[in-house]
mmCIF file of C-alpha atoms in Angstrom:
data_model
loop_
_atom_site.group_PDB
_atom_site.id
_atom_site.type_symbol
_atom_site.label_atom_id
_atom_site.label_comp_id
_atom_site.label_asym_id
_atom_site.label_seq_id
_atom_site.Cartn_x
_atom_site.Cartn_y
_atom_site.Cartn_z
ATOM 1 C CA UNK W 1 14.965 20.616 29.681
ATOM 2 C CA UNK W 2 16.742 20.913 33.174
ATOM 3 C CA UNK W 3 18.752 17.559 31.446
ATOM 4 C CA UNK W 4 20.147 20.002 28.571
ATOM 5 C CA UNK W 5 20.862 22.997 30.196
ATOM 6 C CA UNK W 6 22.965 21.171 32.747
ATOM 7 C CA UNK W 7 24.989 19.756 29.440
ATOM 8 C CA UNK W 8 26.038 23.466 28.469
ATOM 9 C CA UNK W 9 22.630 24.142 25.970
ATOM 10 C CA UNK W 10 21.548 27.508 27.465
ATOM 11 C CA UNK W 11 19.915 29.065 23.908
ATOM 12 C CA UNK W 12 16.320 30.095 24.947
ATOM 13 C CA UNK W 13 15.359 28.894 21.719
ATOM 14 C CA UNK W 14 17.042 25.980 21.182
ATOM 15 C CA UNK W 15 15.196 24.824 24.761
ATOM 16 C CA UNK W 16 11.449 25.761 23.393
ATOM 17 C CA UNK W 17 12.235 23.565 20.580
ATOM 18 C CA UNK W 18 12.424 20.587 22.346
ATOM 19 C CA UNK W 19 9.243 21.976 24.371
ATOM 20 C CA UNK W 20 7.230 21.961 21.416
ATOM 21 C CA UNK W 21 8.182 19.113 19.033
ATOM 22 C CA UNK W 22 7.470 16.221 20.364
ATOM 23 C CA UNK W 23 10.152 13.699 19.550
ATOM 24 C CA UNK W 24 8.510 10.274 19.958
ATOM 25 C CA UNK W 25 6.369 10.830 17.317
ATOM 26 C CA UNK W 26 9.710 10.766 15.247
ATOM 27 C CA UNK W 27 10.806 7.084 16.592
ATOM 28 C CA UNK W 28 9.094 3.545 15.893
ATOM 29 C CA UNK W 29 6.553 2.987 17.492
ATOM 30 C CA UNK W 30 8.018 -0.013 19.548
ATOM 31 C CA UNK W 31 10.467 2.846 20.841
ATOM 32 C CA UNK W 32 8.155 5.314 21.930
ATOM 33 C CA UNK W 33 8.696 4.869 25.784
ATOM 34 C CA UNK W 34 12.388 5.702 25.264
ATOM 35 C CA UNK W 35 11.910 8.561 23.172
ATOM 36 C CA UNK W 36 13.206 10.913 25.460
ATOM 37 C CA UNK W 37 16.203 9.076 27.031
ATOM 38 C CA UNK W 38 19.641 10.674 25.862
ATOM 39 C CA UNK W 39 20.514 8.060 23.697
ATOM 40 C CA UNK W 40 20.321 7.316 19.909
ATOM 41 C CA UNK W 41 17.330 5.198 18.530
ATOM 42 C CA UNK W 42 17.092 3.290 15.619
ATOM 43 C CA UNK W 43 15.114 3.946 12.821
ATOM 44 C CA UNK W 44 15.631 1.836 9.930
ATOM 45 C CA UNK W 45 17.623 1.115 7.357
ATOM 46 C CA UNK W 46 20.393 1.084 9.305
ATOM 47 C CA UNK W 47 20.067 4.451 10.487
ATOM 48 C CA UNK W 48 19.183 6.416 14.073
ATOM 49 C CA UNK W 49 17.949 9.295 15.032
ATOM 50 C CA UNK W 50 20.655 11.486 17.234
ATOM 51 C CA UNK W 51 20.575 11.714 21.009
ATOM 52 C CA UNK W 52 18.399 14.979 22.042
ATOM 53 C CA UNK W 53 21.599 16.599 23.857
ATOM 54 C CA UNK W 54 23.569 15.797 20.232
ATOM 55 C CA UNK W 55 20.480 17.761 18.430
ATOM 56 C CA UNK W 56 20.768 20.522 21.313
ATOM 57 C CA UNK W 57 24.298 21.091 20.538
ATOM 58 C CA UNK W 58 24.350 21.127 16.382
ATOM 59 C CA UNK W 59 21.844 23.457 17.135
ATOM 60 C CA UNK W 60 23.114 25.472 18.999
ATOM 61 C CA UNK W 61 26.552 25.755 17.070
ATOM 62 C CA UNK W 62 24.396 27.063 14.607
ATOM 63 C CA UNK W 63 23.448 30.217 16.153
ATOM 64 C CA UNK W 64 20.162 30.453 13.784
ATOM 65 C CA UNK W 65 18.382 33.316 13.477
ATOM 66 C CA UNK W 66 14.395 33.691 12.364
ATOM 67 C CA UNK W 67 15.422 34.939 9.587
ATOM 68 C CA UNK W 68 17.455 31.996 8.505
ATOM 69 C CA UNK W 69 17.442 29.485 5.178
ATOM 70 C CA UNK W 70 18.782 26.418 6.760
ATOM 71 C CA UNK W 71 19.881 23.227 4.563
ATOM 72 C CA UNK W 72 20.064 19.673 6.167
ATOM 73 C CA UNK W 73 21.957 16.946 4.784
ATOM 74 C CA UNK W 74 20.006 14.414 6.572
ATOM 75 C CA UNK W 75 16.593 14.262 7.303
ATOM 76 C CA UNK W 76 16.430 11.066 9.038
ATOM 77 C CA UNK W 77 13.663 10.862 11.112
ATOM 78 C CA UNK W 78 12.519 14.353 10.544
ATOM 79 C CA UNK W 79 12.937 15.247 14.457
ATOM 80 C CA UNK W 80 16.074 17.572 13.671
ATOM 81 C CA UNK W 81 13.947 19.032 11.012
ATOM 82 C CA UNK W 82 11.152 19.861 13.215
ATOM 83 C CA UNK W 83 13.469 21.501 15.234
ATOM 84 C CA UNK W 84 15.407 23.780 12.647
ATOM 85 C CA UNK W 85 12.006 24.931 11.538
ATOM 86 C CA UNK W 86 10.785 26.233 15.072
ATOM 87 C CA UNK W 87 14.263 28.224 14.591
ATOM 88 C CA UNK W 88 14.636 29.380 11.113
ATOM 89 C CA UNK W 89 11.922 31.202 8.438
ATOM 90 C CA UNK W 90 13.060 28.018 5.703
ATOM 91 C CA UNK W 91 14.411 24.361 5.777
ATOM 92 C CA UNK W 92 15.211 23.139 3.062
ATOM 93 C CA UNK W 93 16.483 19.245 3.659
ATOM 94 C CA UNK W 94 17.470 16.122 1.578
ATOM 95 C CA UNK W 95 17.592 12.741 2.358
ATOM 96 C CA UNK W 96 19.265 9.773 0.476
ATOM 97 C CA UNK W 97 16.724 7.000 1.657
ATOM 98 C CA UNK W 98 13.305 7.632 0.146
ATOM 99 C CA UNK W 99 11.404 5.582 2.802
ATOM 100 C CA UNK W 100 12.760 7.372 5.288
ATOM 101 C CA UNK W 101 12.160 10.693 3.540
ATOM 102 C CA UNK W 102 8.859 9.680 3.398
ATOM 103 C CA UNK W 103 8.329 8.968 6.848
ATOM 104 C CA UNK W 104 9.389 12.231 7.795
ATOM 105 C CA UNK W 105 7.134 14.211 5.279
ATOM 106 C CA UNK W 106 4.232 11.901 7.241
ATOM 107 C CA UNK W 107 5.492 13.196 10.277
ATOM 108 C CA UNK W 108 6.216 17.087 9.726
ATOM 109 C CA UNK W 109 2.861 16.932 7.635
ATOM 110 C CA UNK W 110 1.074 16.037 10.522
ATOM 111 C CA UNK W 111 2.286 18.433 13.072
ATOM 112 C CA UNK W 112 0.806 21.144 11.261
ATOM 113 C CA UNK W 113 2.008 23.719 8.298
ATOM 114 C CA UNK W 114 5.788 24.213 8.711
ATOM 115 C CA UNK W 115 8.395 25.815 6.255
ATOM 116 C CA UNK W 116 10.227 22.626 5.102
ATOM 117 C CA UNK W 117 11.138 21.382 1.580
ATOM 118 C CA UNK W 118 12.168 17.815 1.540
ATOM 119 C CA UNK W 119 14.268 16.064 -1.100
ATOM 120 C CA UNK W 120 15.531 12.571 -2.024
ATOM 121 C CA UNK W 121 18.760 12.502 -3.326
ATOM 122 C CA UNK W 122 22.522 12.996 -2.264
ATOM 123 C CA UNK W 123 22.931 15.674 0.118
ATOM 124 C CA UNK W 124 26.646 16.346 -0.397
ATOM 125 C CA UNK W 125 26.238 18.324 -3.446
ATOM 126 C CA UNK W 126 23.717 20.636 -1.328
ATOM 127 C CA UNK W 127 20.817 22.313 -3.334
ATOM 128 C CA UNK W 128 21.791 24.358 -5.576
ATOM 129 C CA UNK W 129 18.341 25.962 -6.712
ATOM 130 C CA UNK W 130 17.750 27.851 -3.355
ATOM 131 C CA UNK W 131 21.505 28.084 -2.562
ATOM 132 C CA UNK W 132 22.631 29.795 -0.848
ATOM 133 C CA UNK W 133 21.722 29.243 2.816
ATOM 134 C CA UNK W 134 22.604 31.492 6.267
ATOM 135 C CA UNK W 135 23.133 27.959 7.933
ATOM 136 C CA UNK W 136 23.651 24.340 7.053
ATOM 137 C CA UNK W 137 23.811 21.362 9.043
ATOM 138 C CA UNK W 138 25.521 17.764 7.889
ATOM 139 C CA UNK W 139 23.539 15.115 10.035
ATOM 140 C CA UNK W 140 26.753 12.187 8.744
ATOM 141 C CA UNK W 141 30.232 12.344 9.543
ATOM 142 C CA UNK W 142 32.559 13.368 6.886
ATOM 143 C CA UNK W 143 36.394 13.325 6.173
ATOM 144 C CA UNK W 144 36.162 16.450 5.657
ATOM 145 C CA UNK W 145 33.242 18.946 4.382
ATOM 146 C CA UNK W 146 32.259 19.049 0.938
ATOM 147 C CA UNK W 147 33.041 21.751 -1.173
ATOM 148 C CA UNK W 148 29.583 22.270 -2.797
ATOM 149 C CA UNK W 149 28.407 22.995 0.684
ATOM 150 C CA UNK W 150 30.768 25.332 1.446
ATOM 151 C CA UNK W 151 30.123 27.385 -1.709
ATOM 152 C CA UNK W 152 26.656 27.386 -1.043
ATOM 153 C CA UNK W 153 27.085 29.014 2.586
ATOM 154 C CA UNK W 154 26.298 33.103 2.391
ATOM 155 C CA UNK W 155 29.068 35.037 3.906
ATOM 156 C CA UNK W 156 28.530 35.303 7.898
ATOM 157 C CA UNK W 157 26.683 31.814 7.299
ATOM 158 C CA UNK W 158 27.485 28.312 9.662
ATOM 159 C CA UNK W 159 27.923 25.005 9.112
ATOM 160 C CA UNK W 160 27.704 22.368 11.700
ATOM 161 C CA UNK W 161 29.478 19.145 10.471
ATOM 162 C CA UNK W 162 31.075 15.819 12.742
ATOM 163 C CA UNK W 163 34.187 15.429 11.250
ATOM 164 C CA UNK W 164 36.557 12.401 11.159
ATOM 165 C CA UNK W 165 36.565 8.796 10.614
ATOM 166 C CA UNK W 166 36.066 6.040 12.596
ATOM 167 C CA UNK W 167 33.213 5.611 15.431
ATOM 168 C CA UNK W 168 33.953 9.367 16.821
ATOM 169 C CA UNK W 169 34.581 12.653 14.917
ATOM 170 C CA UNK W 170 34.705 16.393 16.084
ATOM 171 C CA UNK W 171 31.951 18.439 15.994
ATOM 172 C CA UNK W 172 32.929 21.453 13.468
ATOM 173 C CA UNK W 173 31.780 24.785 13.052
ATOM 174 C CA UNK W 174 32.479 26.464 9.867
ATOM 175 C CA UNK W 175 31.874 29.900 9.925
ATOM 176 C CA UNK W 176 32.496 31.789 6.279
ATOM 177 C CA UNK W 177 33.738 35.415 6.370
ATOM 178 C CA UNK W 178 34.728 38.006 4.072
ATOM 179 C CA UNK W 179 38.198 36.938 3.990
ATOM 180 C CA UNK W 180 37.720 33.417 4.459
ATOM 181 C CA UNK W 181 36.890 30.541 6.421
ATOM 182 C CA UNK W 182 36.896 30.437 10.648
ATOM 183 C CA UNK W 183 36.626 26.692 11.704
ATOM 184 C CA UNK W 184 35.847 26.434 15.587
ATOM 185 C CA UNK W 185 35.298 22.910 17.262
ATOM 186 C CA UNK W 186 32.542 22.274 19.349
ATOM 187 C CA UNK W 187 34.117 19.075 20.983
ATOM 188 C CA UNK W 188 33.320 14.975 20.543
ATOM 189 C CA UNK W 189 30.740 13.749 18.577
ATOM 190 C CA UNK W 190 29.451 10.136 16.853
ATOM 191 C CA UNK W 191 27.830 10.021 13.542
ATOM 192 C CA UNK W 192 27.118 7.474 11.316
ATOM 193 C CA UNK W 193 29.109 8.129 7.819
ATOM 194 C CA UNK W 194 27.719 10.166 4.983
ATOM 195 C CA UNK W 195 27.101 8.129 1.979
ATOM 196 C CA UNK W 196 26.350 9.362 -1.226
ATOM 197 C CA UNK W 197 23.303 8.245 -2.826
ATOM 198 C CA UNK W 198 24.166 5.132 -5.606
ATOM 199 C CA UNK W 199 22.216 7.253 -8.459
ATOM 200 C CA UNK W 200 23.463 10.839 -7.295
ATOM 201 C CA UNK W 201 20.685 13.849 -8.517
ATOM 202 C CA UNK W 202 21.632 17.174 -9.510
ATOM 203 C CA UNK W 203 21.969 19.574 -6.832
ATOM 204 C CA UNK W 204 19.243 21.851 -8.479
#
Protein backbone atom coordinates (compact mmCIF):
# COMPACT_ATOMS: atom_id res chain seq x y z
CA UNK A 1 0.00 0.00 0.00
CA UNK A 2 3.09 2.25 0.90
CA UNK A 3 3.48 1.87 -3.34
CA UNK A 4 -0.02 3.80 -3.74
CA UNK A 5 0.01 6.25 -1.27
CA UNK A 6 3.37 7.50 -2.48
CA UNK A 7 1.45 7.86 -6.11
CA UNK A 8 -1.07 10.51 -4.54
CA UNK A 9 -3.98 7.58 -3.41
CA UNK A 10 -4.46 8.71 0.23
CA UNK A 11 -8.50 7.53 0.52
CA UNK A 12 -8.54 5.26 3.66
CA UNK A 13 -10.87 3.26 1.82
CA UNK A 14 -9.70 3.04 -1.37
CA UNK A 15 -6.28 1.53 0.50
CA UNK A 16 -8.38 -1.34 2.53
CA UNK A 17 -9.64 -2.33 -0.76
CA UNK A 18 -6.64 -3.43 -2.11
CA UNK A 19 -5.96 -4.99 1.53
CA UNK A 20 -8.76 -7.20 1.21
CA UNK A 21 -9.31 -8.32 -2.41
CA UNK A 22 -6.84 -10.19 -3.42
CA UNK A 23 -5.98 -9.42 -7.01
CA UNK A 24 -4.16 -12.51 -8.33
CA UNK A 25 -6.98 -14.47 -8.03
CA UNK A 26 -8.32 -12.08 -10.85
CA UNK A 27 -5.23 -12.86 -13.38
CA UNK A 28 -4.32 -16.26 -15.26
CA UNK A 29 -2.98 -18.39 -13.53
CA UNK A 30 0.44 -18.38 -15.44
CA UNK A 31 0.47 -14.61 -14.16
CA UNK A 32 -0.08 -15.06 -10.67
CA UNK A 33 3.53 -14.16 -9.46
CA UNK A 34 3.13 -10.74 -11.11
CA UNK A 35 -0.13 -10.01 -9.84
CA UNK A 36 0.86 -7.29 -7.82
CA UNK A 37 3.49 -5.48 -9.98
CA UNK A 38 2.12 -1.98 -11.26
CA UNK A 39 1.64 -3.01 -14.58
CA UNK A 40 -1.30 -4.22 -16.78
CA UNK A 41 -1.83 -8.07 -17.30
CA UNK A 42 -3.44 -9.78 -19.87
CA UNK A 43 -6.43 -11.58 -19.67
CA UNK A 44 -7.83 -12.76 -22.78
CA UNK A 45 -9.46 -11.93 -25.57
CA UNK A 46 -7.42 -9.30 -26.17
CA UNK A 47 -8.08 -7.60 -23.08
CA UNK A 48 -6.05 -6.67 -19.54
CA UNK A 49 -6.77 -6.02 -16.42
CA UNK A 50 -5.60 -2.23 -15.31
CA UNK A 51 -2.46 -1.52 -13.33
CA UNK A 52 -3.43 -1.44 -9.39
CA UNK A 53 -2.25 2.40 -9.12
CA UNK A 54 -4.75 2.98 -12.45
CA UNK A 55 -7.65 1.12 -10.26
CA UNK A 56 -6.47 3.31 -7.13
CA UNK A 57 -6.98 6.42 -9.00
CA UNK A 58 -10.58 5.75 -10.96
CA UNK A 59 -11.38 5.01 -7.63
CA UNK A 60 -10.59 7.45 -6.03
CA UNK A 61 -11.97 10.13 -8.59
CA UNK A 62 -15.00 8.58 -7.68
CA UNK A 63 -15.32 9.72 -4.23
CA UNK A 64 -17.89 6.68 -3.42
CA UNK A 65 -19.77 6.65 -0.60
CA UNK A 66 -21.41 3.32 1.28
CA UNK A 67 -24.29 4.34 0.29
CA UNK A 68 -23.54 4.31 -3.37
CA UNK A 69 -25.20 2.39 -6.68
CA UNK A 70 -22.17 2.18 -8.80
CA UNK A 71 -22.37 1.04 -12.66
CA UNK A 72 -19.23 -0.39 -14.48
CA UNK A 73 -18.86 -0.48 -18.06
CA UNK A 74 -16.33 -3.12 -17.93
CA UNK A 75 -16.04 -5.91 -15.86
CA UNK A 76 -13.01 -7.42 -17.18
CA UNK A 77 -11.46 -9.46 -14.86
CA UNK A 78 -13.79 -8.69 -12.07
CA UNK A 79 -10.79 -7.18 -9.83
CA UNK A 80 -12.22 -3.49 -10.27
CA UNK A 81 -15.49 -4.97 -9.35
CA UNK A 82 -14.34 -6.47 -6.23
CA UNK A 83 -13.10 -3.33 -5.38
CA UNK A 84 -16.21 -0.97 -6.05
CA UNK A 85 -18.15 -3.40 -3.94
CA UNK A 86 -15.88 -3.11 -0.71
CA UNK A 87 -16.84 0.74 -1.42
CA UNK A 88 -20.36 1.05 -2.45
CA UNK A 89 -23.90 -0.73 -0.97
CA UNK A 90 -24.57 -1.93 -5.10
CA UNK A 91 -22.55 -2.71 -8.35
CA UNK A 92 -24.21 -3.16 -10.91
CA UNK A 93 -21.63 -4.04 -14.03
CA UNK A 94 -21.79 -5.22 -17.73
CA UNK A 95 -19.45 -6.75 -19.79
CA UNK A 96 -19.42 -7.24 -23.65
CA UNK A 97 -17.37 -10.60 -23.66
CA UNK A 98 -19.40 -13.39 -22.09
CA UNK A 99 -16.34 -15.58 -21.25
CA UNK A 100 -14.90 -13.07 -19.56
CA UNK A 101 -18.10 -12.14 -17.74
CA UNK A 102 -18.14 -15.45 -16.73
CA UNK A 103 -14.88 -15.65 -15.32
CA UNK A 104 -15.52 -12.89 -13.16
CA UNK A 105 -18.94 -14.18 -11.75
CA UNK A 106 -16.47 -17.46 -10.88
CA UNK A 107 -14.33 -15.20 -9.22
CA UNK A 108 -16.61 -12.66 -7.15
CA UNK A 109 -18.76 -15.90 -6.44
CA UNK A 110 -16.05 -17.35 -4.74
CA UNK A 111 -14.86 -14.64 -2.52
CA UNK A 112 -17.93 -14.77 -0.68
CA UNK A 113 -21.60 -12.94 -0.93
CA UNK A 114 -21.01 -9.46 -2.42
CA UNK A 115 -23.59 -6.88 -3.87
CA UNK A 116 -22.81 -7.22 -7.62
CA UNK A 117 -25.14 -7.74 -10.64
CA UNK A 118 -23.30 -8.75 -13.71
CA UNK A 119 -24.47 -8.39 -17.30
CA UNK A 120 -23.41 -9.33 -20.86
CA UNK A 121 -24.10 -6.90 -23.26
CA UNK A 122 -22.96 -3.32 -24.44
CA UNK A 123 -22.16 -1.16 -21.67
CA UNK A 124 -22.47 2.20 -23.44
CA UNK A 125 -26.12 2.36 -23.28
CA UNK A 126 -25.73 1.84 -19.31
CA UNK A 127 -28.64 -0.05 -17.52
CA UNK A 128 -31.45 1.44 -17.67
CA UNK A 129 -33.64 -0.80 -15.23
CA UNK A 130 -31.74 0.29 -12.01
CA UNK A 131 -30.70 3.68 -13.49
CA UNK A 132 -29.91 5.82 -12.10
CA UNK A 133 -26.59 5.42 -10.27
CA UNK A 134 -24.59 7.94 -7.55
CA UNK A 135 -21.37 6.82 -9.51
CA UNK A 136 -20.30 5.20 -12.74
CA UNK A 137 -17.11 4.13 -13.97
CA UNK A 138 -16.14 3.47 -17.94
CA UNK A 139 -13.24 0.80 -17.72
CA UNK A 140 -12.53 1.72 -22.10
CA UNK A 141 -11.48 4.84 -23.49
CA UNK A 142 -13.99 6.85 -25.28
CA UNK A 143 -14.11 9.90 -27.71
CA UNK A 144 -16.11 11.25 -25.64
CA UNK A 145 -18.79 9.90 -22.93
CA UNK A 146 -21.94 8.53 -23.95
CA UNK A 147 -24.98 10.23 -23.48
CA UNK A 148 -27.07 7.33 -22.02
CA UNK A 149 -24.56 7.34 -19.24
CA UNK A 150 -24.75 10.67 -18.52
CA UNK A 151 -28.56 10.65 -18.22
CA UNK A 152 -28.41 7.88 -16.04
CA UNK A 153 -26.01 9.73 -13.42
CA UNK A 154 -28.27 11.18 -10.24
CA UNK A 155 -27.56 14.77 -9.66
CA UNK A 156 -24.31 15.16 -7.31
CA UNK A 157 -23.35 11.69 -9.03
CA UNK A 158 -19.50 10.94 -10.80
CA UNK A 159 -18.31 9.48 -13.60
CA UNK A 160 -14.82 8.37 -14.11
CA UNK A 161 -14.09 7.94 -17.89
CA UNK A 162 -10.31 7.93 -20.01
CA UNK A 163 -11.02 10.06 -22.66
CA UNK A 164 -9.33 10.43 -26.09
CA UNK A 165 -8.05 8.45 -28.87
CA UNK A 166 -5.05 6.94 -29.60
CA UNK A 167 -2.74 4.84 -27.02
CA UNK A 168 -3.28 7.67 -24.14
CA UNK A 169 -6.45 9.58 -23.08
CA UNK A 170 -7.25 11.85 -19.99
CA UNK A 171 -8.67 10.61 -17.12
CA UNK A 172 -12.20 12.55 -16.73
CA UNK A 173 -14.32 13.27 -13.98
CA UNK A 174 -17.81 14.17 -14.68
CA UNK A 175 -19.51 15.48 -11.93
CA UNK A 176 -23.50 16.34 -12.66
CA UNK A 177 -25.04 19.29 -10.75
CA UNK A 178 -28.17 21.07 -10.56
CA UNK A 179 -27.29 23.39 -13.21
CA UNK A 180 -25.22 21.23 -15.19
CA UNK A 181 -22.23 19.38 -15.83
CA UNK A 182 -18.52 20.07 -13.92
CA UNK A 183 -15.82 18.07 -15.89
CA UNK A 184 -12.43 17.97 -13.82
CA UNK A 185 -9.34 15.96 -15.20
CA UNK A 186 -7.56 13.70 -13.18
CA UNK A 187 -4.40 13.62 -15.49
CA UNK A 188 -2.88 10.73 -18.13
CA UNK A 189 -4.30 7.59 -18.52
CA UNK A 190 -4.19 4.32 -21.17
CA UNK A 191 -7.19 2.33 -21.93
CA UNK A 192 -7.96 0.01 -24.38
CA UNK A 193 -11.06 1.40 -26.64
CA UNK A 194 -14.67 0.81 -25.80
CA UNK A 195 -16.35 -1.30 -28.31
CA UNK A 196 -19.82 -1.85 -28.55
CA UNK A 197 -21.03 -5.26 -28.45
CA UNK A 198 -21.81 -6.66 -32.40
CA UNK A 199 -25.55 -7.67 -31.21
CA UNK A 200 -26.14 -4.55 -28.83
CA UNK A 201 -29.01 -5.50 -25.80
CA UNK A 202 -31.37 -3.15 -24.46
CA UNK A 203 -30.18 -1.14 -21.70
CA UNK A 204 -33.06 -2.51 -19.42
Amino acid sequence: MERLRSQGIDDLAVLHAFDVVPRHLFVPEALQLRAYEDAPLPIGFGQTISQPSMHARVLQGLELKPTDRVLEVGTGSGFQTALLAQLSAQVYSIERIAELARRARFVLDALGPLRVALRVGDGSVGWRRYAPFDAIVVSAAVVEVPAALREQLVVGGRLVAPVGTGTEQRLMRLRRTPTGEVVEDLGPARFLPLVPRATSEEAG
